[in-house]
Amino acid sequence: MAYVMLAGAILAEVLGTTAMKYSDGFSKLVPSLVTAVGYLVAFVLLAQTLKSMSVGTAYAIWSGAGTAAIALIGMVFIGEAVTAAKVLGILLVIAGVVVLNMGGAH
């Protein structure tokens, strides 16, 4: 169940961050509200996850998956440049999360 809550936290954070891009510096109401709700949900679900998973593992997965997802969304949907450095960075983030998980999720 912890991984389900963590996945929800990741999705909420990615939604909030994507909405922030469209909030135009929090000057547009709907994207600004989506950002606030997304982050609120993300932190509530992350806090629930931490009841049964180590903070290092949970945060590594949450931040790593969120970072990789936002980078991919930026490149695929928002028109940000796809560079070898960005692709390598995403792969290194994913590799880091995998290595941390090899230590065991407690």
PDB file of N, CA and C in Angstrom:
ATOM      1  N   MET A   1       0.817  -1.200   0.000  1.00  0.00           N
ATOM      2  CA  MET A   1       0.000   0.000   0.000  1.00  0.00           C
ATOM      3  C   MET A   1       0.860   1.263   0.000  1.00  0.00           C
ATOM      4  N   ALA A   2       2.040   1.176   0.616  1.00  0.00           N
ATOM      5  CA  ALA A   2       2.928   2.339   0.667  1.00  0.00           C
ATOM      6  C   ALA A   2       3.316   2.789  -0.742  1.00  0.00           C
ATOM      7  N   TYR A   3       3.583   1.831  -1.619  1.00  0.00           N
ATOM      8  CA  TYR A   3       3.971   2.188  -2.985  1.00  0.00           C
ATOM      9  C   TYR A   3       2.805   2.803  -3.763  1.00  0.00           C
ATOM     10  N   VAL A   4       1.590   2.408  -3.452  1.00  0.00           N
ATOM     11  CA  VAL A   4       0.416   3.002  -4.103  1.00  0.00           C
ATOM     12  C   VAL A   4       0.280   4.468  -3.665  1.00  0.00           C
ATOM     13  N   MET A   5       0.439   4.726  -2.367  1.00  0.00           N
ATOM     14  CA  MET A   5       0.370   6.103  -1.878  1.00  0.00           C
ATOM     15  C   MET A   5       1.523   6.941  -2.439  1.00  0.00           C
ATOM     16  N   LEU A   6       2.691   6.333  -2.532  1.00  0.00           N
ATOM     17  CA  LEU A   6       3.842   7.046  -3.085  1.00  0.00           C
ATOM     18  C   LEU A   6       3.612   7.370  -4.558  1.00  0.00           C
ATOM     19  N   ALA A   7       3.040   6.438  -5.301  1.00  0.00           N
ATOM     20  CA  ALA A   7       2.718   6.708  -6.713  1.00  0.00           C
ATOM     21  C   ALA A   7       1.719   7.852  -6.829  1.00  0.00           C
ATOM     22  N   GLY A   8       0.735   7.875  -5.947  1.00  0.00           N
ATOM     23  CA  GLY A   8      -0.227   8.982  -5.933  1.00  0.00           C
ATOM     24  C   GLY A   8       0.445  10.303  -5.617  1.00  0.00           C
ATOM     25  N   ALA A   9       1.398  10.282  -4.673  1.00  0.00           N
ATOM     26  CA  ALA A   9       2.142  11.493  -4.325  1.00  0.00           C
ATOM     27  C   ALA A   9       2.955  11.995  -5.517  1.00  0.00           C
ATOM     28  N   ILE A  10       3.560  11.076  -6.232  1.00  0.00           N
ATOM     29  CA  ILE A  10       4.347  11.441  -7.414  1.00  0.00           C
ATOM     30  C   ILE A  10       3.445  12.044  -8.485  1.00  0.00           C
ATOM     31  N   LEU A  11       2.325  11.399  -8.749  1.00  0.00           N
ATOM     32  CA  LEU A  11       1.394  11.914  -9.766  1.00  0.00           C
ATOM     33  C   LEU A  11       0.866  13.299  -9.388  1.00  0.00           C
ATOM     34  N   ALA A  12       0.537  13.487  -8.114  1.00  0.00           N
ATOM     35  CA  ALA A  12       0.027  14.783  -7.668  1.00  0.00           C
ATOM     36  C   ALA A  12       1.095  15.865  -7.799  1.00  0.00           C
ATOM     37  N   GLU A  13       2.329  15.530  -7.466  1.00  0.00           N
ATOM     38  CA  GLU A  13       3.424  16.493  -7.572  1.00  0.00           C
ATOM     39  C   GLU A  13       3.698  16.852  -9.029  1.00  0.00           C
ATOM     40  N   VAL A  14       3.665  15.861  -9.899  1.00  0.00           N
ATOM     41  CA  VAL A  14       3.882  16.109 -11.330  1.00  0.00           C
ATOM     42  C   VAL A  14       2.746  16.969 -11.890  1.00  0.00           C
ATOM     43  N   LEU A  15       1.527  16.691 -11.508  1.00  0.00           N
ATOM     44  CA  LEU A  15       0.389  17.512 -11.937  1.00  0.00           C
ATOM     45  C   LEU A  15       0.543  18.948 -11.434  1.00  0.00           C
ATOM     46  N   GLY A  16       0.908  19.099 -10.155  1.00  0.00           N
ATOM     47  CA  GLY A  16       1.090  20.428  -9.588  1.00  0.00           C
ATOM     48  C   GLY A  16       2.207  21.203 -10.273  1.00  0.00           C
ATOM     49  N   THR A  17       3.299  20.539 -10.555  1.00  0.00           N
ATOM     50  CA  THR A  17       4.425  21.211 -11.208  1.00  0.00           C
ATOM     51  C   THR A  17       4.082  21.584 -12.643  1.00  0.00           C
ATOM     52  N   THR A  18       3.397  20.706 -13.345  1.00  0.00           N
ATOM     53  CA  THR A  18       2.992  21.009 -14.714  1.00  0.00           C
ATOM     54  C   THR A  18       2.022  22.187 -14.728  1.00  0.00           C
ATOM     55  N   ALA A  19       1.080  22.204 -13.790  1.00  0.00           N
ATOM     56  CA  ALA A  19       0.135  23.321 -13.700  1.00  0.00           C
ATOM     57  C   ALA A  19       0.864  24.621 -13.376  1.00  0.00           C
ATOM     58  N   MET A  20       1.928  24.532 -12.573  1.00  0.00           N
ATOM     59  CA  MET A  20       2.689  25.728 -12.228  1.00  0.00           C
ATOM     60  C   MET A  20       3.284  26.381 -13.476  1.00  0.00           C
ATOM     61  N   LYS A  21       3.706  25.559 -14.423  1.00  0.00           N
ATOM     62  CA  LYS A  21       4.235  26.084 -15.687  1.00  0.00           C
ATOM     63  C   LYS A  21       3.192  26.956 -16.378  1.00  0.00           C
ATOM     64  N   TYR A  22       1.941  26.550 -16.297  1.00  0.00           N
ATOM     65  CA  TYR A  22       0.857  27.263 -16.974  1.00  0.00           C
ATOM     66  C   TYR A  22       0.203  28.344 -16.119  1.00  0.00           C
ATOM     67  N   SER A  23       0.659  28.506 -14.869  1.00  0.00           N
ATOM     68  CA  SER A  23       0.048  29.504 -13.982  1.00  0.00           C
ATOM     69  C   SER A  23       0.544  30.921 -14.275  1.00  0.00           C
ATOM     70  N   ASP A  24       1.567  31.037 -15.092  1.00  0.00           N
ATOM     71  CA  ASP A  24       2.134  32.344 -15.457  1.00  0.00           C
ATOM     72  C   ASP A  24       2.483  33.142 -14.206  1.00  0.00           C
ATOM     73  N   GLY A  25       3.321  32.509 -13.364  1.00  0.00           N
ATOM     74  CA  GLY A  25       3.744  33.186 -12.140  1.00  0.00           C
ATOM     75  C   GLY A  25       2.620  33.355 -11.138  1.00  0.00           C
ATOM     76  N   PHE A  26       1.712  32.412 -11.101  1.00  0.00           N
ATOM     77  CA  PHE A  26       0.525  32.417 -10.241  1.00  0.00           C
ATOM     78  C   PHE A  26      -0.416  33.568 -10.566  1.00  0.00           C
ATOM     79  N   SER A  27      -0.412  34.012 -11.816  1.00  0.00           N
ATOM     80  CA  SER A  27      -1.342  35.079 -12.216  1.00  0.00           C
ATOM     81  C   SER A  27      -2.608  34.524 -12.867  1.00  0.00           C
ATOM     82  N   LYS A  28      -2.645  33.216 -13.154  1.00  0.00           N
ATOM     83  CA  LYS A  28      -3.838  32.575 -13.710  1.00  0.00           C
ATOM     84  C   LYS A  28      -4.443  31.679 -12.632  1.00  0.00           C
ATOM     85  N   LEU A  29      -5.727  31.900 -12.349  1.00  0.00           N
ATOM     86  CA  LEU A  29      -6.379  31.271 -11.207  1.00  0.00           C
ATOM     87  C   LEU A  29      -6.404  29.746 -11.269  1.00  0.00           C
ATOM     88  N   VAL A  30      -6.926  29.170 -12.336  1.00  0.00           N
ATOM     89  CA  VAL A  30      -7.123  27.716 -12.369  1.00  0.00           C
ATOM     90  C   VAL A  30      -5.797  26.957 -12.277  1.00  0.00           C
ATOM     91  N   PRO A  31      -4.794  27.276 -13.097  1.00  0.00           N
ATOM     92  CA  PRO A  31      -3.526  26.554 -12.932  1.00  0.00           C
ATOM     93  C   PRO A  31      -2.890  26.779 -11.555  1.00  0.00           C
ATOM     94  N   SER A  32      -3.081  27.954 -10.981  1.00  0.00           N
ATOM     95  CA  SER A  32      -2.543  28.229  -9.645  1.00  0.00           C
ATOM     96  C   SER A  32      -3.214  27.351  -8.597  1.00  0.00           C
ATOM     97  N   LEU A  33      -4.534  27.197  -8.700  1.00  0.00           N
ATOM     98  CA  LEU A  33      -5.267  26.330  -7.771  1.00  0.00           C
ATOM     99  C   LEU A  33      -4.865  24.869  -7.952  1.00  0.00           C
ATOM    100  N   VAL A  34      -4.710  24.434  -9.199  1.00  0.00           N
ATOM    101  CA  VAL A  34      -4.270  23.050  -9.461  1.00  0.00           C
ATOM    102  C   VAL A  34      -2.890  22.821  -8.866  1.00  0.00           C
ATOM    103  N   THR A  35      -2.013  23.807  -8.966  1.00  0.00           N
ATOM    104  CA  THR A  35      -0.681  23.698  -8.372  1.00  0.00           C
ATOM    105  C   THR A  35      -0.783  23.510  -6.860  1.00  0.00           C
ATOM    106  N   ALA A  36      -1.561  24.357  -6.207  1.00  0.00           N
ATOM    107  CA  ALA A  36      -1.694  24.288  -4.746  1.00  0.00           C
ATOM    108  C   ALA A  36      -2.295  22.959  -4.296  1.00  0.00           C
ATOM    109  N   VAL A  37      -3.350  22.531  -4.959  1.00  0.00           N
ATOM    110  CA  VAL A  37      -3.995  21.267  -4.592  1.00  0.00           C
ATOM    111  C   VAL A  37      -3.062  20.096  -4.879  1.00  0.00           C
ATOM    112  N   GLY A  38      -2.382  20.143  -6.010  1.00  0.00           N
ATOM    113  CA  GLY A  38      -1.445  19.069  -6.363  1.00  0.00           C
ATOM    114  C   GLY A  38      -0.360  18.896  -5.318  1.00  0.00           C
ATOM    115  N   TYR A  39       0.235  20.002  -4.894  1.00  0.00           N
ATOM    116  CA  TYR A  39       1.281  19.906  -3.877  1.00  0.00           C
ATOM    117  C   TYR A  39       0.728  19.497  -2.512  1.00  0.00           C
ATOM    118  N   LEU A  40      -0.448  19.979  -2.155  1.00  0.00           N
ATOM    119  CA  LEU A  40      -1.058  19.570  -0.889  1.00  0.00           C
ATOM    120  C   LEU A  40      -1.289  18.065  -0.872  1.00  0.00           C
ATOM    121  N   VAL A  41      -1.891  17.544  -1.933  1.00  0.00           N
ATOM    122  CA  VAL A  41      -2.141  16.102  -2.030  1.00  0.00           C
ATOM    123  C   VAL A  41      -0.821  15.330  -2.014  1.00  0.00           C
ATOM    124  N   ALA A  42       0.173  15.835  -2.751  1.00  0.00           N
ATOM    125  CA  ALA A  42       1.470  15.157  -2.813  1.00  0.00           C
ATOM    126  C   ALA A  42       2.095  15.030  -1.424  1.00  0.00           C
ATOM    127  N   PHE A  43       2.088  16.110  -0.661  1.00  0.00           N
ATOM    128  CA  PHE A  43       2.710  16.059   0.661  1.00  0.00           C
ATOM    129  C   PHE A  43       1.909  15.216   1.648  1.00  0.00           C
ATOM    130  N   VAL A  44       0.592  15.248   1.551  1.00  0.00           N
ATOM    131  CA  VAL A  44      -0.226  14.402   2.433  1.00  0.00           C
ATOM    132  C   VAL A  44       0.052  12.930   2.137  1.00  0.00           C
ATOM    133  N   LEU A  45       0.076  12.559   0.866  1.00  0.00           N
ATOM    134  CA  LEU A  45       0.333  11.161   0.508  1.00  0.00           C
ATOM    135  C   LEU A  45       1.770  10.746   0.843  1.00  0.00           C
ATOM    136  N   LEU A  46       2.726  11.661   0.648  1.00  0.00           N
ATOM    137  CA  LEU A  46       4.107  11.346   1.014  1.00  0.00           C
ATOM    138  C   LEU A  46       4.215  11.136   2.524  1.00  0.00           C
ATOM    139  N   ALA A  47       3.547  11.965   3.304  1.00  0.00           N
ATOM    140  CA  ALA A  47       3.565  11.808   4.759  1.00  0.00           C
ATOM    141  C   ALA A  47       2.983  10.460   5.176  1.00  0.00           C
ATOM    142  N   GLN A  48       1.915  10.037   4.511  1.00  0.00           N
ATOM    143  CA  GLN A  48       1.324   8.731   4.818  1.00  0.00           C
ATOM    144  C   GLN A  48       2.280   7.602   4.428  1.00  0.00           C
ATOM    145  N   THR A  49       2.963   7.777   3.310  1.00  0.00           N
ATOM    146  CA  THR A  49       3.937   6.782   2.864  1.00  0.00           C
ATOM    147  C   THR A  49       5.035   6.593   3.899  1.00  0.00           C
ATOM    148  N   LEU A  50       5.464   7.690   4.526  1.00  0.00           N
ATOM    149  CA  LEU A  50       6.575   7.635   5.475  1.00  0.00           C
ATOM    150  C   LEU A  50       6.232   6.885   6.756  1.00  0.00           C
ATOM    151  N   LYS A  51       4.970   6.563   6.957  1.00  0.00           N
ATOM    152  CA  LYS A  51       4.589   5.748   8.114  1.00  0.00           C
ATOM    153  C   LYS A  51       5.141   4.330   7.995  1.00  0.00           C
ATOM    154  N   SER A  52       5.325   3.855   6.750  1.00  0.00           N
ATOM    155  CA  SER A  52       5.749   2.469   6.577  1.00  0.00           C
ATOM    156  C   SER A  52       6.952   2.290   5.656  1.00  0.00           C
ATOM    157  N   MET A  53       7.567   3.393   5.232  1.00  0.00           N
ATOM    158  CA  MET A  53       8.728   3.304   4.347  1.00  0.00           C
ATOM    159  C   MET A  53       9.789   4.269   4.860  1.00  0.00           C
ATOM    160  N   SER A  54      11.039   3.903   4.707  1.00  0.00           N
ATOM    161  CA  SER A  54      12.107   4.787   5.175  1.00  0.00           C
ATOM    162  C   SER A  54      12.098   6.091   4.381  1.00  0.00           C
ATOM    163  N   VAL A  55      12.457   7.169   5.064  1.00  0.00           N
ATOM    164  CA  VAL A  55      12.416   8.483   4.446  1.00  0.00           C
ATOM    165  C   VAL A  55      13.375   8.574   3.260  1.00  0.00           C
ATOM    166  N   GLY A  56      14.545   7.967   3.375  1.00  0.00           N
ATOM    167  CA  GLY A  56      15.517   8.017   2.286  1.00  0.00           C
ATOM    168  C   GLY A  56      15.000   7.354   1.028  1.00  0.00           C
ATOM    169  N   THR A  57      14.416   6.195   1.193  1.00  0.00           N
ATOM    170  CA  THR A  57      13.878   5.460   0.049  1.00  0.00           C
ATOM    171  C   THR A  57      12.681   6.190  -0.552  1.00  0.00           C
ATOM    172  N   ALA A  58      11.752   6.601   0.297  1.00  0.00           N
ATOM    173  CA  ALA A  58      10.548   7.273  -0.198  1.00  0.00           C
ATOM    174  C   ALA A  58      10.895   8.569  -0.912  1.00  0.00           C
ATOM    175  N   TYR A  59      11.762   9.363  -0.311  1.00  0.00           N
ATOM    176  CA  TYR A  59      12.081  10.651  -0.918  1.00  0.00           C
ATOM    177  C   TYR A  59      12.889  10.473  -2.201  1.00  0.00           C
ATOM    178  N   ALA A  60      13.763   9.477  -2.226  1.00  0.00           N
ATOM    179  CA  ALA A  60      14.527   9.210  -3.449  1.00  0.00           C
ATOM    180  C   ALA A  60      13.596   8.848  -4.599  1.00  0.00           C
ATOM    181  N   ILE A  61      12.645   7.991  -4.337  1.00  0.00           N
ATOM    182  CA  ILE A  61      11.693   7.595  -5.373  1.00  0.00           C
ATOM    183  C   ILE A  61      10.820   8.779  -5.765  1.00  0.00           C
ATOM    184  N   TRP A  62      10.285   9.501  -4.775  1.00  0.00           N
ATOM    185  CA  TRP A  62       9.385  10.631  -5.026  1.00  0.00           C
ATOM    186  C   TRP A  62      10.078  11.710  -5.834  1.00  0.00           C
ATOM    187  N   SER A  63      11.224  12.139  -5.369  1.00  0.00           N
ATOM    188  CA  SER A  63      11.904  13.231  -6.064  1.00  0.00           C
ATOM    189  C   SER A  63      12.500  12.773  -7.388  1.00  0.00           C
ATOM    190  N   GLY A  64      13.052  11.568  -7.427  1.00  0.00           N
ATOM    191  CA  GLY A  64      13.649  11.067  -8.664  1.00  0.00           C
ATOM    192  C   GLY A  64      12.622  10.837  -9.752  1.00  0.00           C
ATOM    193  N   ALA A  65      11.544  10.166  -9.400  1.00  0.00           N
ATOM    194  CA  ALA A  65      10.500   9.905 -10.396  1.00  0.00           C
ATOM    195  C   ALA A  65       9.843  11.195 -10.845  1.00  0.00           C
ATOM    196  N   GLY A  66       9.607  12.103  -9.885  1.00  0.00           N
ATOM    197  CA  GLY A  66       9.013  13.397 -10.232  1.00  0.00           C
ATOM    198  C   GLY A  66       9.908  14.204 -11.152  1.00  0.00           C
ATOM    199  N   THR A  67      11.198  14.235 -10.845  1.00  0.00           N
ATOM    200  CA  THR A  67      12.156  14.965 -11.673  1.00  0.00           C
ATOM    201  C   THR A  67      12.213  14.390 -13.079  1.00  0.00           C
ATOM    202  N   ALA A  68      12.315  13.071 -13.181  1.00  0.00           N
ATOM    203  CA  ALA A  68      12.370  12.435 -14.499  1.00  0.00           C
ATOM    204  C   ALA A  68      11.074  12.676 -15.267  1.00  0.00           C
ATOM    205  N   ALA A  69       9.937  12.558 -14.602  1.00  0.00           N
ATOM    206  CA  ALA A  69       8.652  12.754 -15.283  1.00  0.00           C
ATOM    207  C   ALA A  69       8.500  14.186 -15.783  1.00  0.00           C
ATOM    208  N   ILE A  70       8.865  15.165 -14.958  1.00  0.00           N
ATOM    209  CA  ILE A  70       8.737  16.558 -15.370  1.00  0.00           C
ATOM    210  C   ILE A  70       9.688  16.867 -16.518  1.00  0.00           C
ATOM    211  N   ALA A  71      10.893  16.332 -16.465  1.00  0.00           N
ATOM    212  CA  ALA A  71      11.837  16.548 -17.569  1.00  0.00           C
ATOM    213  C   ALA A  71      11.285  15.964 -18.872  1.00  0.00           C
ATOM    214  N   LEU A  72      10.707  14.769 -18.792  1.00  0.00           N
ATOM    215  CA  LEU A  72      10.114  14.148 -19.984  1.00  0.00           C
ATOM    216  C   LEU A  72       8.909  14.933 -20.486  1.00  0.00           C
ATOM    217  N   ILE A  73       8.051  15.383 -19.575  1.00  0.00           N
ATOM    218  CA  ILE A  73       6.884  16.186 -19.965  1.00  0.00           C
ATOM    219  C   ILE A  73       7.350  17.460 -20.657  1.00  0.00           C
ATOM    220  N   GLY A  74       8.377  18.087 -20.102  1.00  0.00           N
ATOM    221  CA  GLY A  74       8.906  19.301 -20.712  1.00  0.00           C
ATOM    222  C   GLY A  74       9.389  19.070 -22.132  1.00  0.00           C
ATOM    223  N   MET A  75      10.076  17.968 -22.332  1.00  0.00           N
ATOM    224  CA  MET A  75      10.620  17.680 -23.664  1.00  0.00           C
ATOM    225  C   MET A  75       9.549  17.219 -24.648  1.00  0.00           C
ATOM    226  N   VAL A  76       8.611  16.405 -24.177  1.00  0.00           N
ATOM    227  CA  VAL A  76       7.627  15.807 -25.084  1.00  0.00           C
ATOM    228  C   VAL A  76       6.438  16.735 -25.348  1.00  0.00           C
ATOM    229  N   PHE A  77       5.943  17.411 -24.308  1.00  0.00           N
ATOM    230  CA  PHE A  77       4.700  18.169 -24.453  1.00  0.00           C
ATOM    231  C   PHE A  77       4.867  19.692 -24.453  1.00  0.00           C
ATOM    232  N   ILE A  78       5.943  20.190 -23.853  1.00  0.00           N
ATOM    233  CA  ILE A  78       6.089  21.633 -23.709  1.00  0.00           C
ATOM    234  C   ILE A  78       7.100  22.196 -24.706  1.00  0.00           C
ATOM    235  N   GLY A  79       7.779  21.330 -25.407  1.00  0.00           N
ATOM    236  CA  GLY A  79       8.690  21.790 -26.445  1.00  0.00           C
ATOM    237  C   GLY A  79      10.083  22.143 -25.967  1.00  0.00           C
ATOM    238  N   GLU A  80      10.476  21.688 -24.796  1.00  0.00           N
ATOM    239  CA  GLU A  80      11.835  21.928 -24.331  1.00  0.00           C
ATOM    240  C   GLU A  80      12.803  21.069 -25.139  1.00  0.00           C
ATOM    241  N   ALA A  81      14.005  21.545 -25.279  1.00  0.00           N
ATOM    242  CA  ALA A  81      15.009  20.869 -26.097  1.00  0.00           C
ATOM    243  C   ALA A  81      15.344  19.491 -25.540  1.00  0.00           C
ATOM    244  N   VAL A  82      15.486  18.531 -26.435  1.00  0.00           N
ATOM    245  CA  VAL A  82      15.954  17.198 -26.076  1.00  0.00           C
ATOM    246  C   VAL A  82      17.452  17.174 -26.376  1.00  0.00           C
ATOM    247  N   THR A  83      18.249  17.087 -25.331  1.00  0.00           N
ATOM    248  CA  THR A  83      19.697  17.059 -25.512  1.00  0.00           C
ATOM    249  C   THR A  83      20.258  15.784 -24.897  1.00  0.00           C
ATOM    250  N   ALA A  84      21.441  15.435 -25.330  1.00  0.00           N
ATOM    251  CA  ALA A  84      22.106  14.253 -24.775  1.00  0.00           C
ATOM    252  C   ALA A  84      22.302  14.424 -23.267  1.00  0.00           C
ATOM    253  N   ALA A  85      22.639  15.632 -22.837  1.00  0.00           N
ATOM    254  CA  ALA A  85      22.853  15.881 -21.408  1.00  0.00           C
ATOM    255  C   ALA A  85      21.570  15.660 -20.609  1.00  0.00           C
ATOM    256  N   LYS A  86      20.426  16.108 -21.135  1.00  0.00           N
ATOM    257  CA  LYS A  86      19.154  15.912 -20.426  1.00  0.00           C
ATOM    258  C   LYS A  86      18.795  14.429 -20.352  1.00  0.00           C
ATOM    259  N   VAL A  87      18.957  13.733 -21.457  1.00  0.00           N
ATOM    260  CA  VAL A  87      18.639  12.300 -21.467  1.00  0.00           C
ATOM    261  C   VAL A  87      19.556  11.563 -20.497  1.00  0.00           C
ATOM    262  N   LEU A  88      20.847  11.884 -20.515  1.00  0.00           N
ATOM    263  CA  LEU A  88      21.788  11.258 -19.588  1.00  0.00           C
ATOM    264  C   LEU A  88      21.410  11.583 -18.147  1.00  0.00           C
ATOM    265  N   GLY A  89      21.042  12.818 -17.881  1.00  0.00           N
ATOM    266  CA  GLY A  89      20.638  13.207 -16.535  1.00  0.00           C
ATOM    267  C   GLY A  89      19.444  12.415 -16.046  1.00  0.00           C
ATOM    268  N   ILE A  90      18.445  12.256 -16.903  1.00  0.00           N
ATOM    269  CA  ILE A  90      17.257  11.472 -16.530  1.00  0.00           C
ATOM    270  C   ILE A  90      17.648  10.035 -16.232  1.00  0.00           C
ATOM    271  N   LEU A  91      18.485   9.467 -17.067  1.00  0.00           N
ATOM    272  CA  LEU A  91      18.932   8.089 -16.846  1.00  0.00           C
ATOM    273  C   LEU A  91      19.709   7.960 -15.538  1.00  0.00           C
ATOM    274  N   LEU A  92      20.540   8.949 -15.211  1.00  0.00           N
ATOM    275  CA  LEU A  92      21.291   8.910 -13.959  1.00  0.00           C
ATOM    276  C   LEU A  92      20.369   9.032 -12.744  1.00  0.00           C
ATOM    277  N   VAL A  93      19.326   9.856 -12.847  1.00  0.00           N
ATOM    278  CA  VAL A  93      18.354   9.968 -11.754  1.00  0.00           C
ATOM    279  C   VAL A  93      17.677   8.620 -11.531  1.00  0.00           C
ATOM    280  N   ILE A  94      17.243   8.007 -12.615  1.00  0.00           N
ATOM    281  CA  ILE A  94      16.584   6.696 -12.513  1.00  0.00           C
ATOM    282  C   ILE A  94      17.539   5.665 -11.935  1.00  0.00           C
ATOM    283  N   ALA A  95      18.780   5.664 -12.403  1.00  0.00           N
ATOM    284  CA  ALA A  95      19.781   4.723 -11.880  1.00  0.00           C
ATOM    285  C   ALA A  95      20.007   4.943 -10.386  1.00  0.00           C
ATOM    286  N   GLY A  96      20.043   6.198  -9.962  1.00  0.00           N
ATOM    287  CA  GLY A  96      20.218   6.495  -8.542  1.00  0.00           C
ATOM    288  C   GLY A  96      19.091   5.958  -7.693  1.00  0.00           C
ATOM    289  N   VAL A  97      17.875   6.097  -8.166  1.00  0.00           N
ATOM    290  CA  VAL A  97      16.723   5.573  -7.435  1.00  0.00           C
ATOM    291  C   VAL A  97      16.799   4.054  -7.347  1.00  0.00           C
ATOM    292  N   VAL A  98      17.180   3.416  -8.433  1.00  0.00           N
ATOM    293  CA  VAL A  98      17.308   1.951  -8.435  1.00  0.00           C
ATOM    294  C   VAL A  98      18.372   1.511  -7.440  1.00  0.00           C
ATOM    295  N   VAL A  99      19.514   2.171  -7.433  1.00  0.00           N
ATOM    296  CA  VAL A  99      20.590   1.803  -6.518  1.00  0.00           C
ATOM    297  C   VAL A  99      20.145   1.985  -5.073  1.00  0.00           C
ATOM    298  N   LEU A 100      19.481   3.097  -4.761  1.00  0.00           N
ATOM    299  CA  LEU A 100      18.987   3.290  -3.402  1.00  0.00           C
ATOM    300  C   LEU A 100      17.979   2.223  -3.005  1.00  0.00           C
ATOM    301  N   ASN A 101      17.142   1.804  -3.935  1.00  0.00           N
ATOM    302  CA  ASN A 101      16.161   0.762  -3.633  1.00  0.00           C
ATOM    303  C   ASN A 101      16.801  -0.589  -3.434  1.00  0.00           C
ATOM    304  N   MET A 102      17.949  -0.809  -4.022  1.00  0.00           N
ATOM    305  CA  MET A 102      18.636  -2.086  -3.833  1.00  0.00           C
ATOM    306  C   MET A 102      19.051  -2.268  -2.375  1.00  0.00           C
ATOM    307  N   GLY A 103      19.128  -1.155  -1.645  1.00  0.00           N
ATOM    308  CA  GLY A 103      19.425  -1.225  -0.221  1.00  0.00           C
ATOM    309  C   GLY A 103      18.243  -1.671   0.600  1.00  0.00           C
ATOM    310  N   GLY A 104      17.077  -1.738  -0.021  1.00  0.00           N
ATOM    311  CA  GLY A 104      15.879  -2.217   0.664  1.00  0.00           C
ATOM    312  C   GLY A 104      14.971  -1.080   1.077  1.00  0.00           C
ATOM    313  N   ALA A 105      13.715  -1.212   0.792  1.00  0.00           N
ATOM    314  CA  ALA A 105      12.699  -0.222   1.190  1.00  0.00           C
ATOM    315  C   ALA A 105      12.082  -0.658   2.507  1.00  0.00           C
ATOM    316  N   HIS A 106      12.391   0.039   3.571  1.00  0.00           N
ATOM    317  CA  HIS A 106      11.885  -0.322   4.903  1.00  0.00           C
ATOM    318  C   HIS A 106      10.937   0.726   5.384  1.00  0.00           C
TER     319      HIS A 106
END
